[in-house]
CSV table of N, CA and C in Angstrom, one decimal:
chain,number,residue,atom,x,y,z
A,111,MET,N,8.9,8.3,-32.4
A,111,MET,CA,9.6,7.5,-33.3
A,111,MET,C,10.4,6.4,-32.4
A,112,ILE,N,11.2,7.0,-31.3
A,112,ILE,CA,11.9,6.1,-30.4
A,112,ILE,C,11.0,5.2,-29.7
A,113,LEU,N,9.7,5.8,-29.0
A,113,LEU,CA,8.9,5.0,-28.3
A,113,LEU,C,8.3,3.9,-29.4
A,114,GLN,N,8.1,4.1,-30.7
A,114,GLN,CA,7.6,3.0,-31.5
A,114,GLN,C,8.7,1.9,-31.6
A,115,ILE,N,10.0,2.3,-31.8
A,115,ILE,CA,11.0,1.3,-31.8
A,115,ILE,C,11.0,0.4,-30.6
A,116,ILE,N,10.9,1.1,-29.3
A,116,ILE,CA,10.8,0.3,-28.2
A,116,ILE,C,9.7,-0.6,-28.1
A,117,ARG,N,8.4,0.0,-28.4
A,117,ARG,CA,7.3,-0.9,-28.5
A,117,ARG,C,7.5,-2.1,-29.4
A,118,ASP,N,8.1,-2.1,-30.5
A,118,ASP,CA,8.4,-3.1,-31.5
A,118,ASP,C,9.3,-4.1,-30.8
A,119,LYS,N,10.3,-3.7,-30.0
A,119,LYS,CA,11.3,-4.6,-29.6
A,119,LYS,C,10.8,-5.2,-28.3
A,120,ALA,N,10.4,-4.3,-27.3
A,120,ALA,CA,10.0,-4.8,-25.9
A,120,ALA,C,8.7,-4.1,-25.6
A,121,VAL,N,7.6,-4.8,-26.0
A,121,VAL,CA,6.1,-4.2,-26.1
A,121,VAL,C,5.8,-3.8,-24.4
A,122,TRP,N,6.3,-4.5,-23.5
A,122,TRP,CA,6.1,-4.1,-22.0
A,122,TRP,C,6.7,-2.7,-21.7
A,123,LEU,N,8.0,-2.8,-22.3
A,123,LEU,CA,8.7,-1.5,-21.8
A,123,LEU,C,8.1,-0.2,-22.4
A,124,GLY,N,7.6,-0.3,-23.7
A,124,GLY,CA,7.0,0.7,-24.4
A,124,GLY,C,5.7,1.1,-23.7
A,125,ASP,N,4.8,-0.1,-23.3
A,125,ASP,CA,3.7,0.4,-22.5
A,125,ASP,C,4.0,1.0,-21.3
A,126,LEU,N,4.9,0.6,-20.5
A,126,LEU,CA,5.3,1.2,-19.4
A,126,LEU,C,5.8,2.6,-19.7
A,127,LEU,N,6.6,2.9,-20.5
A,127,LEU,CA,7.1,4.4,-20.7
A,127,LEU,C,5.8,5.2,-21.4
A,128,GLY,N,4.9,4.6,-21.9
A,128,GLY,CA,3.9,5.5,-22.3
A,128,GLY,C,3.0,5.6,-21.3
A,129,TRP,N,2.7,4.6,-20.2
A,129,TRP,CA,1.8,5.0,-19.1
A,129,TRP,C,2.5,6.0,-18.1
A,130,LEU,N,3.8,5.9,-17.9
A,130,LEU,CA,4.7,7.0,-17.1
A,130,LEU,C,4.6,8.3,-17.8
A,131,GLY,N,4.7,8.4,-19.1
A,131,GLY,CA,4.6,9.6,-19.8
A,131,GLY,C,3.1,10.3,-19.7
A,132,GLY,N,2.0,9.4,-19.8
A,132,GLY,CA,0.8,9.8,-19.7
A,132,GLY,C,0.5,10.3,-18.1
A,133,THR,N,0.9,9.5,-17.3
A,133,THR,CA,0.7,9.9,-15.9
A,133,THR,C,1.4,11.2,-15.5
A,134,ALA,N,2.7,11.5,-16.0
A,134,ALA,CA,3.5,12.8,-15.7
A,134,ALA,C,2.6,14.0,-16.5
A,135,TRP,N,2.1,13.6,-17.5
A,135,TRP,CA,1.4,14.7,-18.3
A,135,TRP,C,0.2,15.1,-17.5
A,136,ASN,N,-0.7,14.2,-17.1
A,136,ASN,CA,-1.9,14.1,-16.3
A,136,ASN,C,-1.7,15.2,-14.9
A,137,LEU,N,-0.4,14.7,-14.4
A,137,LEU,CA,-0.2,15.5,-13.1
A,137,LEU,C,0.3,16.8,-13.5
A,138,ALA,N,1.2,17.1,-14.5
A,138,ALA,CA,1.6,18.3,-14.9
A,138,ALA,C,0.5,19.3,-15.4
A,139,THR,N,-0.5,18.8,-15.8
A,139,THR,CA,-1.6,19.6,-16.5
A,139,THR,C,-2.9,19.7,-15.5
A,140,PHE,N,-2.6,19.3,-14.3
A,140,PHE,CA,-3.7,19.2,-13.2
A,140,PHE,C,-4.5,20.5,-13.0
A,141,PHE,N,-3.7,21.6,-13.0
A,141,PHE,CA,-4.3,22.9,-12.7
A,141,PHE,C,-4.5,23.7,-14.0
A,142,VAL,N,-4.3,23.2,-15.3
A,142,VAL,CA,-4.3,24.1,-16.3
A,142,VAL,C,-5.6,24.7,-16.5
A,143,VAL,N,-6.7,23.9,-16.4
A,143,VAL,CA,-8.1,24.6,-16.6
A,143,VAL,C,-8.4,25.6,-15.5
A,144,PRO,N,-8.2,25.6,-14.3
A,144,PRO,CA,-8.4,26.6,-13.5
A,144,PRO,C,-7.5,27.9,-13.6
A,145,LEU,N,-6.1,27.6,-14.2
A,145,LEU,CA,-5.3,28.6,-14.4
A,145,LEU,C,-5.6,29.3,-15.7
A,146,LEU,N,-6.2,28.5,-16.6
A,146,LEU,CA,-6.7,29.2,-18.1
A,146,LEU,C,-7.9,30.3,-17.8
A,147,VAL,N,-8.7,29.8,-16.8
A,147,VAL,CA,-9.7,30.6,-16.3
A,147,VAL,C,-9.3,32.0,-15.6
A,148,VAL,N,-8.3,32.0,-14.8
A,148,VAL,CA,-7.9,32.9,-13.9
A,148,VAL,C,-6.9,33.6,-14.5
A,149,GLU,N,-5.7,33.3,-15.1
A,149,GLU,CA,-4.7,33.8,-15.6
A,149,GLU,C,-4.7,34.3,-16.9
A,150,ASP,N,-3.9,35.4,-17.3
A,150,ASP,CA,-4.0,35.7,-18.8
A,150,ASP,C,-2.5,35.5,-19.3
A,151,LYS,N,-2.2,34.6,-19.5
A,151,LYS,CA,-1.0,33.9,-19.8
A,151,LYS,C,-1.1,33.0,-21.1
A,152,SER,N,0.1,32.6,-21.6
A,152,SER,CA,0.4,31.7,-22.8
A,152,SER,C,0.2,30.3,-22.0
A,153,VAL,N,-0.1,29.4,-22.9
A,153,VAL,CA,-0.3,28.1,-22.5
A,153,VAL,C,0.9,27.5,-22.0
A,154,ILE,N,2.1,27.7,-22.6
A,154,ILE,CA,3.3,27.3,-22.1
A,154,ILE,C,3.3,27.9,-20.5
A,155,ASP,N,3.2,29.1,-20.3
A,155,ASP,CA,3.4,29.7,-19.1
A,155,ASP,C,2.6,28.9,-18.0
A,156,ILE,N,1.2,28.6,-18.5
A,156,ILE,CA,0.2,28.1,-17.6
A,156,ILE,C,0.7,26.8,-17.1
A,157,ILE,N,1.3,26.0,-18.3
A,157,ILE,CA,1.5,24.6,-17.9
A,157,ILE,C,2.8,24.8,-16.7
A,158,LYS,N,3.6,25.7,-17.1
A,158,LYS,CA,4.8,25.9,-16.2
A,158,LYS,C,4.1,26.2,-14.6
A,159,ASP,N,3.3,27.1,-14.7
A,159,ASP,CA,2.6,27.6,-13.4
A,159,ASP,C,1.8,26.3,-12.8
A,160,SER,N,1.2,25.3,-13.5
A,160,SER,CA,0.6,24.1,-13.1
A,160,SER,C,1.8,23.4,-12.4
A,161,VAL,N,2.8,23.0,-13.1
A,161,VAL,CA,3.9,22.2,-12.7
A,161,VAL,C,4.3,22.9,-11.2
A,162,GLY,N,4.5,24.0,-11.1
A,162,GLY,CA,4.9,24.7,-9.9
A,162,GLY,C,4.0,24.3,-8.7
A,163,LEU,N,2.5,24.6,-8.9
A,163,LEU,CA,1.5,24.2,-8.1
A,163,LEU,C,1.6,22.7,-7.7
A,164,LEU,N,1.9,21.9,-8.7
A,164,LEU,CA,2.0,20.4,-8.5
A,164,LEU,C,3.0,20.2,-7.4
A,165,ARG,N,4.1,20.8,-7.5
A,165,ARG,CA,5.3,20.7,-6.6
A,165,ARG,C,4.7,20.9,-5.2
A,166,ARG,N,4.1,22.1,-4.9
A,166,ARG,CA,3.5,22.3,-3.8
A,166,ARG,C,2.4,21.6,-3.1
A,167,THR,N,1.6,20.9,-4.0
A,167,THR,CA,0.5,20.4,-3.7
A,167,THR,C,0.4,18.9,-4.1
A,168,PHE,N,1.5,18.3,-4.4
A,168,PHE,CA,1.4,16.8,-4.9
A,168,PHE,C,0.9,15.7,-4.2
A,169,GLY,N,1.0,15.8,-3.0
A,169,GLY,CA,0.4,14.8,-2.2
A,169,GLY,C,-1.2,15.0,-2.1
A,170,GLU,N,-1.7,16.2,-2.0
A,170,GLU,CA,-3.1,16.3,-2.1
A,170,GLU,C,-3.7,16.0,-3.3
A,171,GLN,N,-3.1,16.3,-4.5
A,171,GLN,CA,-3.6,15.9,-5.8
A,171,GLN,C,-3.7,14.3,-6.0
A,172,VAL,N,-2.6,13.7,-5.4
A,172,VAL,CA,-2.6,12.4,-5.6
A,172,VAL,C,-3.5,11.7,-4.8
A,173,ALA,N,-3.7,12.1,-3.5
A,173,ALA,CA,-4.7,11.6,-2.6
A,173,ALA,C,-6.1,11.9,-2.9
A,174,GLY,N,-6.3,12.8,-3.6
A,174,GLY,CA,-7.8,13.3,-4.0
A,174,GLY,C,-8.0,12.4,-5.2
A,175,GLY,N,-7.1,12.2,-6.1
A,175,GLY,CA,-7.4,11.4,-7.3
A,175,GLY,C,-7.5,10.0,-7.2
A,176,ILE,N,-6.7,9.5,-6.1
A,176,ILE,CA,-6.7,8.1,-5.6
A,176,ILE,C,-8.2,7.9,-5.0
A,177,GLY,N,-8.6,8.9,-4.2
A,177,GLY,CA,-9.9,8.7,-3.6
A,177,GLY,C,-11.1,8.7,-4.5
A,178,ILE,N,-10.9,9.7,-5.4
A,178,ILE,CA,-12.0,9.6,-6.4
A,178,ILE,C,-12.0,8.5,-7.3
A,179,GLY,N,-10.8,8.0,-7.6
A,179,GLY,CA,-10.9,7.0,-8.5
A,179,GLY,C,-11.2,5.7,-7.8
A,180,ALA,N,-10.9,5.4,-6.4
A,180,ALA,CA,-11.4,4.3,-5.8
A,180,ALA,C,-12.9,4.3,-5.6
A,181,VAL,N,-13.5,5.5,-5.3
A,181,VAL,CA,-14.8,5.3,-5.1
A,181,VAL,C,-15.5,5.1,-6.5
A,182,THR,N,-15.0,5.6,-7.6
A,182,THR,CA,-15.5,5.5,-8.8
A,182,THR,C,-15.5,4.0,-9.3
A,183,SER,N,-14.2,3.4,-9.0
A,183,SER,CA,-14.2,2.0,-9.3
A,183,SER,C,-15.1,1.0,-8.4
A,184,LEU,N,-15.2,1.4,-7.1
A,184,LEU,CA,-16.3,0.6,-6.5
A,184,LEU,C,-17.7,0.6,-7.1
A,185,PHE,N,-18.0,1.9,-7.4
A,185,PHE,CA,-19.3,2.0,-7.9
A,185,PHE,C,-19.4,1.2,-9.4
A,186,ALA,N,-18.2,1.3,-10.1
A,186,ALA,CA,-18.2,0.6,-11.5
A,186,ALA,C,-18.3,-1.0,-11.4
A,187,LEU,N,-17.6,-1.4,-10.2
A,187,LEU,CA,-17.8,-2.8,-9.9
A,187,LEU,C,-19.0,-3.3,-9.4
A,188,LEU,N,-19.7,-2.3,-8.6
A,188,LEU,CA,-21.1,-2.7,-8.3
A,188,LEU,C,-22.0,-2.7,-9.5
A,189,LEU,N,-21.9,-1.7,-10.3
A,189,LEU,CA,-22.7,-1.6,-11.5
A,189,LEU,C,-22.5,-3.0,-12.4
A,190,VAL,N,-21.1,-3.3,-12.5
A,190,VAL,CA,-21.0,-4.5,-13.5
A,190,VAL,C,-21.6,-5.7,-12.6
A,191,GLY,N,-21.5,-5.9,-11.5
A,191,GLY,CA,-22.1,-7.0,-10.7
A,191,GLY,C,-23.7,-7.0,-10.7
A,192,ILE,N,-24.3,-5.9,-10.6
A,192,ILE,CA,-25.6,-5.6,-10.8
A,192,ILE,C,-26.0,-6.2,-12.3
A,193,SER,N,-25.4,-5.7,-13.0
A,193,SER,CA,-25.6,-6.0,-14.7
A,193,SER,C,-25.4,-7.4,-15.0
A,194,LEU,N,-24.3,-8.1,-14.5
A,194,LEU,CA,-24.1,-9.4,-14.7
A,194,LEU,C,-25.3,-10.3,-13.9
A,195,GLY,N,-25.6,-9.9,-12.7
A,195,GLY,CA,-26.7,-10.6,-12.0
A,195,GLY,C,-28.1,-10.4,-12.9
A,196,LEU,N,-28.4,-9.3,-13.3
A,196,LEU,CA,-29.9,-9.2,-14.0
A,196,LEU,C,-29.7,-9.9,-15.3
A,197,ALA,N,-28.4,-9.9,-15.9
A,197,ALA,CA,-28.3,-10.6,-17.3
A,197,ALA,C,-28.4,-12.1,-17.0
A,198,VAL,N,-28.0,-12.7,-15.9
A,198,VAL,CA,-28.2,-14.2,-15.7
A,198,VAL,C,-29.8,-14.3,-15.5
A,199,LEU,N,-30.4,-13.5,-14.6
A,199,LEU,CA,-31.9,-13.5,-14.5
A,199,LEU,C,-32.6,-13.5,-15.7
A,200,PHE,N,-32.2,-12.6,-16.5
A,200,PHE,CA,-33.0,-12.3,-17.7
A,200,PHE,C,-32.3,-13.0,-19.0
A,201,ALA,N,-31.7,-14.1,-18.9
A,201,ALA,CA,-30.9,-14.8,-19.8
A,201,ALA,C,-32.0,-15.3,-21.0
A,202,GLY,N,-33.0,-15.7,-20.7
A,202,GLY,CA,-34.0,-16.1,-21.8
A,202,GLY,C,-34.5,-15.2,-22.7
A,203,SER,N,-34.5,-13.9,-22.4
A,203,SER,CA,-35.0,-12.9,-23.2
A,203,SER,C,-34.0,-11.8,-23.7
A,204,TRP,N,-33.7,-12.0,-25.2
A,204,TRP,CA,-32.8,-11.1,-25.7
A,204,TRP,C,-33.3,-9.7,-25.7
A,205,GLN,N,-34.5,-9.4,-25.7
A,205,GLN,CA,-34.9,-8.1,-25.6
A,205,GLN,C,-34.6,-7.4,-24.2
A,206,ALA,N,-34.8,-8.2,-23.3
A,206,ALA,CA,-34.6,-7.8,-21.9
A,206,ALA,C,-33.1,-7.5,-21.7
A,207,LEU,N,-32.3,-8.3,-22.4
A,207,LEU,CA,-30.7,-8.2,-22.4
A,207,LEU,C,-30.4,-6.9,-23.2
A,208,ILE,N,-31.0,-6.5,-24.0
A,208,ILE,CA,-30.6,-5.4,-25.0
A,208,ILE,C,-31.1,-4.2,-24.1
A,209,VAL,N,-32.1,-4.1,-23.4
A,209,VAL,CA,-32.7,-3.2,-22.7
A,209,VAL,C,-31.7,-3.0,-21.4
A,210,LEU,N,-31.3,-4.2,-20.8
A,210,LEU,CA,-30.4,-4.2,-19.9
A,210,LEU,C,-29.0,-3.6,-20.1
A,211,GLY,N,-28.4,-3.9,-21.2
A,211,GLY,CA,-27.3,-3.5,-21.8
A,211,GLY,C,-27.1,-1.8,-21.9
A,212,LEU,N,-28.5,-1.4,-22.5
A,212,LEU,CA,-28.5,0.0,-22.7
A,212,LEU,C,-28.6,0.8,-21.5
A,213,LEU,N,-29.4,0.1,-20.5
A,213,LEU,CA,-29.5,0.8,-19.2
A,213,LEU,C,-28.1,0.9,-18.5
A,214,ALA,N,-27.2,-0.3,-18.4
A,214,ALA,CA,-26.0,-0.5,-17.9
A,214,ALA,C,-24.9,0.7,-18.6
A,215,LEU,N,-25.2,0.8,-19.9
A,215,LEU,CA,-24.3,1.7,-20.6
A,215,LEU,C,-24.6,3.1,-20.2
A,216,VAL,N,-25.9,3.5,-20.1
A,216,VAL,CA,-26.3,4.9,-19.6
A,216,VAL,C,-25.8,5.1,-18.0
A,217,ALA,N,-25.9,4.1,-17.3
A,217,ALA,CA,-25.6,4.1,-16.0
A,217,ALA,C,-23.9,4.5,-15.7
A,218,PHE,N,-23.1,3.7,-16.6
A,218,PHE,CA,-21.8,4.0,-16.6
A,218,PHE,C,-21.3,5.1,-17.1
A,219,VAL,N,-21.9,5.6,-18.3
A,219,VAL,CA,-21.7,7.0,-18.8
A,219,VAL,C,-21.9,8.0,-17.6
A,220,ALA,N,-23.1,7.9,-17.0
A,220,ALA,CA,-23.3,9.0,-15.7
A,220,ALA,C,-22.3,8.8,-14.8
A,221,LEU,N,-22.0,7.6,-14.4
A,221,LEU,CA,-20.9,7.4,-13.4
A,221,LEU,C,-19.6,8.1,-13.8
A,222,MET,N,-19.1,8.0,-15.1
A,222,MET,CA,-18.0,8.6,-15.5
A,222,MET,C,-18.0,10.2,-15.4
A,223,LEU,N,-19.2,10.7,-16.0
A,223,LEU,CA,-19.6,12.2,-15.7
A,223,LEU,C,-19.6,12.7,-14.4
A,224,VAL,N,-20.0,11.9,-13.4
A,224,VAL,CA,-20.0,12.4,-12.0
A,224,VAL,C,-18.6,12.3,-11.6
A,225,SER,N,-17.8,11.3,-11.8
A,225,SER,CA,-16.4,11.2,-11.4
A,225,SER,C,-15.6,12.4,-12.1
A,226,SER,N,-16.0,12.7,-13.3
A,226,SER,CA,-15.2,13.8,-14.1
A,226,SER,C,-15.6,15.1,-13.3
A,227,ALA,N,-16.8,15.3,-12.9
A,227,ALA,CA,-17.1,16.5,-12.3
A,227,ALA,C,-16.4,16.7,-11.1
A,228,LEU,N,-16.5,15.4,-10.3
A,228,LEU,CA,-15.8,15.5,-8.9
A,228,LEU,C,-14.5,15.9,-9.0
A,229,SER,N,-13.6,15.3,-9.9
A,229,SER,CA,-12.3,15.6,-10.3
A,229,SER,C,-12.2,17.1,-10.5
A,230,SER,N,-13.1,17.7,-11.4
A,230,SER,CA,-12.9,19.0,-11.7
A,230,SER,C,-13.0,19.8,-10.3
A,231,ILE,N,-14.1,19.7,-9.7
A,231,ILE,CA,-14.3,20.3,-8.4
A,231,ILE,C,-13.2,20.4,-7.5
A,232,TYR,N,-12.7,19.1,-7.4
A,232,TYR,CA,-11.5,18.9,-6.5
A,232,TYR,C,-10.2,19.7,-7.0
A,233,ALA,N,-10.0,19.6,-8.4
A,233,ALA,CA,-8.8,20.4,-8.9
A,233,ALA,C,-9.1,22.1,-8.6
A,234,VAL,N,-10.1,22.4,-8.8
A,234,VAL,CA,-10.5,23.9,-8.5
A,234,VAL,C,-10.2,24.1,-7.1
A,235,MET,N,-10.7,23.3,-6.3
A,235,MET,CA,-10.7,23.7,-4.8
A,235,MET,C,-9.2,23.5,-4.3
A,236,VAL,N,-8.4,22.6,-4.6
A,236,VAL,CA,-7.1,22.4,-4.4
A,236,VAL,C,-6.2,23.8,-5.0
A,237,PHE,N,-6.8,24.0,-6.1
A,237,PHE,CA,-6.1,25.3,-6.8
A,237,PHE,C,-6.4,26.4,-6.1
A,238,ARG,N,-7.6,26.7,-5.7
A,238,ARG,CA,-7.8,28.0,-5.0
A,238,ARG,C,-7.1,28.0,-3.5
A,239,TYR,N,-7.1,27.0,-3.0
A,239,TYR,CA,-6.5,26.9,-1.6
A,239,TYR,C,-5.0,27.1,-1.6
A,240,ALA,N,-4.4,26.5,-2.7
A,240,ALA,CA,-3.0,26.5,-3.0
A,240,ALA,C,-2.5,27.9,-3.4
A,241,GLN,N,-3.5,28.5,-4.1
A,241,GLN,CA,-3.0,29.9,-4.5
A,241,GLN,C,-3.4,31.0,-3.6
A,242,SER,N,-4.3,30.9,-2.9
A,242,SER,CA,-4.6,32.1,-1.8
A,242,SER,C,-4.7,31.7,-0.5
A,243,GLY,N,-4.7,30.3,-0.1
A,243,GLY,CA,-5.0,29.9,1.4
A,243,GLY,C,-6.3,30.1,1.8
A,244,VAL,N,-7.1,30.5,0.9
A,244,VAL,CA,-8.6,30.7,1.3
A,244,VAL,C,-9.4,29.3,1.1
A,245,VAL,N,-10.1,29.0,2.2
A,245,VAL,CA,-10.8,27.7,1.9
A,245,VAL,C,-12.1,28.1,1.1
A,246,PRO,N,-12.5,27.2,0.2
A,246,PRO,CA,-13.6,27.6,-0.5
A,246,PRO,C,-14.9,27.4,0.2
A,247,ASP,N,-15.9,28.1,0.0
A,247,ASP,CA,-17.1,28.0,0.7
A,247,ASP,C,-17.5,26.4,0.5
A,248,ASP,N,-18.5,25.9,1.5
A,248,ASP,CA,-18.8,24.6,1.4
A,248,ASP,C,-17.8,23.4,1.8
A,249,PHE,N,-16.5,23.9,2.1
A,249,PHE,CA,-15.5,22.8,2.4
A,249,PHE,C,-15.3,23.0,3.9
A,250,ASP,N,-14.9,21.9,4.5
A,250,ASP,CA,-14.4,22.2,5.9
A,250,ASP,C,-13.0,22.8,6.1
A,251,ALA,N,-12.8,23.8,6.6
A,251,ALA,CA,-11.6,24.6,6.8
A,251,ALA,C,-10.5,23.6,7.4
A,252,ALA,N,-10.9,23.1,8.6
A,252,ALA,CA,-10.0,22.4,9.4
A,252,ALA,C,-9.5,21.1,8.7
A,253,LEU,N,-10.3,20.5,8.0
A,253,LEU,CA,-10.2,19.1,7.0
A,253,LEU,C,-9.1,19.5,5.8
A,254,LEU,N,-9.4,20.7,5.4
A,254,LEU,CA,-8.7,21.1,4.1
A,254,LEU,C,-7.2,21.6,4.5
A,255,ARG,N,-7.3,22.3,5.7
A,255,ARG,CA,-5.8,22.6,6.3
A,255,ARG,C,-5.1,21.3,6.8
A,256,GLY,N,-5.7,20.5,7.2
A,256,GLY,CA,-5.1,19.3,7.7
A,256,GLY,C,-4.4,18.6,6.6
A,257,ALA,N,-5.0,18.6,5.3
A,257,ALA,CA,-4.6,17.8,4.2
A,257,ALA,C,-3.2,18.4,3.6
A,258,PHE,N,-3.0,19.8,4.0
A,258,PHE,CA,-1.8,20.4,3.4
A,258,PHE,C,-0.7,20.6,4.4
A,259,LYS,N,0.4,20.0,4.0
A,259,LYS,CA,1.6,20.2,5.1
A,259,LYS,C,2.8,21.0,4.4
A,260,GLU,N,3.1,21.9,5.2
A,260,GLU,CA,4.4,22.6,4.6
A,260,GLU,C,5.7,21.8,4.4
A,261,LYS,N,6.1,22.1,3.1
A,261,LYS,CA,7.3,21.0,2.7
A,261,LYS,C,8.4,21.7,3.2
A,262,LYS,N,9.4,20.8,3.6
A,262,LYS,CA,10.6,21.5,4.1
A,262,LYS,C,11.5,22.0,2.9
A,263,LYS,N,12.1,23.2,3.3
A,263,LYS,CA,13.0,23.7,2.2
A,263,LYS,C,14.4,23.1,2.4
A,264,ARG,N,14.9,22.8,1.3
A,264,ARG,CA,16.2,22.2,1.3
A,264,ARG,C,17.3,23.3,1.1
């Protein structure tokens, strides 16, 4: 209700608060799925554990998310560029444009599925390493250990 009042009075502030809240929720729940699989706890306790792991691995989560997001964005831009180029090439045929649009949609959905799968694999890998210190198979141990830095205790 308060956010709705803010959105009505200052749209940009409501949008900013909504974005910040969504980002905070995404970060806080980054490890929820792996924890649900491994732990036998309530959802609230799992979210608390996820937040605790977030504090220990914050930089790794952000770096991995930005990396996967950047690569996905580059491929999406490439897909848009190719689609627009082909649309100009086949502008005279509405049938070809429909087929092109459907192919572009399928390619975009496939790209989002791959991105989501990579994000999930990365989350589980970081989770396993943060929980146990064991490097999952098929990952470079030196590279992974170099990504984690001990945080200074206050």
